[in-house]
Amino acid sequence: MPHIIEKLHQDHERVEQLFTKLQATSTGAKKTRENLCRTLAQELKAHTQFEERIFYPAVRESGDGAGPKVKHALEEHREVERMLMRLEKMDVASEEFMDLIGQLQEAVQEHVREEEDEIFPLARKGIEEEDSTQMAIRHDKMIRDVRHHVTR
Ligand SMILES: [Fe+2]
Ligand SMILES: [Fe+2]
């Protein structure tokens, strides 16, 4: 089983791919935009939920000044959530929608950078192999459950 931070990195890449696909859609492709936006929101929610319930608490326990970093990351999650809520109410064919997608992409990229640069090294050091494996199993299950809901 890959280390939990490999799993989380793969999630980050998948989210970035969804942004790229969204940016490439034309204004008329309403259904495609809606579907991509829904998938993006679900992936982001599943990922952040996993981090908040399982991953961040483990990082926090690793000590090494992890507390403030996790606190900052949680604030960024809230910001992303607020943007997703605003997106839900928008017309996907509007300019505002794509503007906000751009802002969300930047916010997520910045968050991912900080997470990978500052939190992942702590996790790599502080989380035992066995715990990482347990987390990776729970991660896959949580992501699978969300995808199952979306496709049903
Ligand atoms: Fe995060
Ligand atoms: Fe993340």
CSV table of C-alpha atoms and ligand atoms in Angstrom, one decimal:
chain,number,residue,atom,x,y,z
A,1,MET,CA,0.0,0.0,0.0
A,2,PRO,CA,1.4,3.4,-1.0
A,3,HIS,CA,2.1,5.9,1.9
A,4,ILE,CA,-0.8,8.0,2.8
A,5,ILE,CA,0.8,11.1,1.5
A,6,GLU,CA,1.2,9.5,-1.9
A,7,LYS,CA,-2.6,8.9,-1.8
A,8,LEU,CA,-3.3,12.5,-0.9
A,9,HIS,CA,-0.9,13.7,-3.6
A,10,GLN,CA,-2.8,11.7,-6.2
A,11,ASP,CA,-6.0,13.3,-5.0
A,12,HIS,CA,-4.4,16.7,-5.5
A,13,GLU,CA,-3.4,15.8,-9.0
A,14,ARG,CA,-6.9,14.5,-9.9
A,15,VAL,CA,-8.4,17.8,-8.6
A,16,GLU,CA,-6.0,19.8,-10.7
A,17,GLN,CA,-6.9,17.8,-13.8
A,18,LEU,CA,-10.6,18.5,-13.2
A,19,PHE,CA,-9.8,22.3,-13.0
A,20,THR,CA,-7.9,22.0,-16.3
A,21,LYS,CA,-10.9,20.2,-17.9
A,22,LEU,CA,-13.3,22.8,-16.6
A,23,GLN,CA,-11.1,25.7,-17.9
A,24,ALA,CA,-11.2,24.1,-21.3
A,25,THR,CA,-15.0,24.0,-21.6
A,26,SER,CA,-16.9,26.4,-23.7
A,27,THR,CA,-19.8,28.6,-22.4
A,28,GLY,CA,-22.3,26.5,-24.3
A,29,ALA,CA,-21.2,23.2,-22.8
A,30,LYS,CA,-23.5,23.6,-19.8
A,31,LYS,CA,-24.0,19.9,-19.0
A,32,THR,CA,-20.3,19.2,-19.2
A,33,ARG,CA,-19.6,22.1,-16.9
A,34,GLU,CA,-22.2,21.1,-14.4
A,35,ASN,CA,-20.9,17.5,-14.3
A,36,LEU,CA,-17.3,18.6,-13.9
A,37,CYS,CA,-18.2,21.1,-11.2
A,38,ARG,CA,-20.2,18.5,-9.3
A,39,THR,CA,-17.4,15.9,-9.6
A,40,LEU,CA,-14.8,18.6,-8.5
A,41,ALA,CA,-16.9,19.5,-5.4
A,42,GLN,CA,-17.4,15.9,-4.4
A,43,GLU,CA,-13.7,15.1,-4.8
A,44,LEU,CA,-12.7,18.1,-2.8
A,45,LYS,CA,-15.2,17.4,-0.1
A,46,ALA,CA,-14.2,13.8,0.3
A,47,HIS,CA,-10.5,14.7,0.3
A,48,THR,CA,-10.8,17.5,2.9
A,49,GLN,CA,-13.1,15.4,5.1
A,50,PHE,CA,-10.5,12.6,5.1
A,51,GLU,CA,-7.8,15.1,6.0
A,52,GLU,CA,-9.8,16.6,8.8
A,53,ARG,CA,-11.0,13.4,10.4
A,54,ILE,CA,-8.0,11.2,10.0
A,55,PHE,CA,-4.9,12.8,8.5
A,56,TYR,CA,-4.6,16.1,10.3
A,57,PRO,CA,-5.2,14.7,13.8
A,58,ALA,CA,-2.3,12.2,13.2
A,59,VAL,CA,-0.1,15.0,11.9
A,60,ARG,CA,-1.0,17.1,15.0
A,61,GLU,CA,0.1,14.3,17.2
A,62,SER,CA,3.5,14.1,15.5
A,63,GLY,CA,4.3,17.3,17.4
A,64,ASP,CA,7.1,19.4,15.7
A,65,GLY,CA,5.0,22.6,15.7
A,66,ALA,CA,2.3,20.9,13.6
A,67,GLY,CA,-0.5,22.6,15.5
A,68,PRO,CA,-0.4,26.1,13.8
A,69,LYS,CA,0.2,24.5,10.4
A,70,VAL,CA,-2.9,22.3,10.7
A,71,LYS,CA,-4.9,25.3,12.1
A,72,HIS,CA,-4.0,27.3,9.0
A,73,ALA,CA,-4.8,24.5,6.7
A,74,LEU,CA,-8.3,24.1,8.3
A,75,GLU,CA,-9.0,27.8,7.7
A,76,GLU,CA,-8.1,27.3,4.0
A,77,HIS,CA,-10.5,24.4,3.9
A,78,ARG,CA,-13.3,26.6,5.2
A,79,GLU,CA,-12.5,29.2,2.5
A,80,VAL,CA,-12.7,26.5,-0.2
A,81,GLU,CA,-16.0,25.3,1.2
A,82,ARG,CA,-17.4,28.9,1.1
A,83,MET,CA,-16.4,29.2,-2.6
A,84,LEU,CA,-18.0,25.8,-3.4
A,85,MET,CA,-21.2,27.0,-1.8
A,86,ARG,CA,-21.2,30.1,-3.9
A,87,LEU,CA,-20.5,28.1,-7.1
A,88,GLU,CA,-23.5,25.9,-6.4
A,89,LYS,CA,-25.9,28.9,-6.8
A,90,MET,CA,-24.3,30.2,-10.0
A,91,ASP,CA,-25.2,29.8,-13.6
A,92,VAL,CA,-22.4,27.7,-15.1
A,93,ALA,CA,-22.7,29.7,-18.3
A,94,SER,CA,-22.0,33.0,-16.6
A,95,GLU,CA,-18.7,34.9,-16.5
A,96,GLU,CA,-18.9,35.0,-12.7
A,97,PHE,CA,-18.9,31.3,-12.6
A,98,MET,CA,-15.6,30.9,-14.5
A,99,ASP,CA,-14.1,33.8,-12.5
A,100,LEU,CA,-14.9,32.0,-9.3
A,101,ILE,CA,-13.6,28.7,-10.7
A,102,GLY,CA,-10.3,30.6,-11.4
A,103,GLN,CA,-10.2,31.9,-7.8
A,104,LEU,CA,-11.0,28.5,-6.4
A,105,GLN,CA,-8.3,26.9,-8.5
A,106,GLU,CA,-5.7,29.4,-7.2
A,107,ALA,CA,-6.8,29.0,-3.6
A,108,VAL,CA,-6.6,25.2,-3.9
A,109,GLN,CA,-3.2,25.3,-5.6
A,110,GLU,CA,-1.9,27.6,-2.9
A,111,HIS,CA,-3.3,25.3,-0.2
A,112,VAL,CA,-1.9,22.2,-1.9
A,113,ARG,CA,1.5,23.8,-2.1
A,114,GLU,CA,1.6,24.6,1.6
A,115,GLU,CA,0.2,21.2,2.5
A,116,GLU,CA,2.8,19.3,0.4
A,117,ASP,CA,5.7,21.6,1.5
A,118,GLU,CA,5.0,21.9,5.2
A,119,ILE,CA,2.6,19.2,6.4
A,120,PHE,CA,3.6,16.2,4.3
A,121,PRO,CA,7.2,16.3,5.6
A,122,LEU,CA,5.9,16.2,9.2
A,123,ALA,CA,3.6,13.3,8.2
A,124,ARG,CA,6.5,11.4,6.5
A,125,LYS,CA,8.5,11.7,9.7
A,126,GLY,CA,5.9,11.4,12.3
A,127,ILE,CA,3.4,8.7,11.1
A,128,GLU,CA,4.5,5.1,11.5
A,129,GLU,CA,4.3,2.8,8.5
A,130,GLU,CA,1.6,0.7,10.0
A,131,ASP,CA,-0.6,3.7,10.8
A,132,SER,CA,0.0,5.1,7.3
A,133,THR,CA,-1.3,1.8,5.8
A,134,GLN,CA,-4.4,1.9,8.0
A,135,MET,CA,-5.0,5.5,6.9
A,136,ALA,CA,-4.5,4.6,3.3
A,137,ILE,CA,-7.2,1.9,3.5
A,138,ARG,CA,-9.6,4.3,5.1
A,139,HIS,CA,-8.8,6.9,2.6
A,140,ASP,CA,-9.6,4.6,-0.3
A,141,LYS,CA,-12.9,3.6,1.3
A,142,MET,CA,-14.0,7.2,1.9
A,143,ILE,CA,-13.2,8.2,-1.7
A,144,ARG,CA,-14.9,5.1,-3.1
A,145,ASP,CA,-18.0,5.8,-1.1
A,146,VAL,CA,-18.3,9.3,-2.4
A,147,ARG,CA,-17.8,8.2,-6.0
A,148,HIS,CA,-20.4,5.6,-5.6
A,149,HIS,CA,-22.9,8.2,-4.4
A,150,VAL,CA,-22.1,10.4,-7.4
A,151,THR,CA,-22.6,7.8,-10.0
A,152,ARG,CA,-25.8,6.3,-8.5
B,1,FE,FE,-6.2,20.1,2.6
B,2,FE,FE,-4.9,17.9,0.5
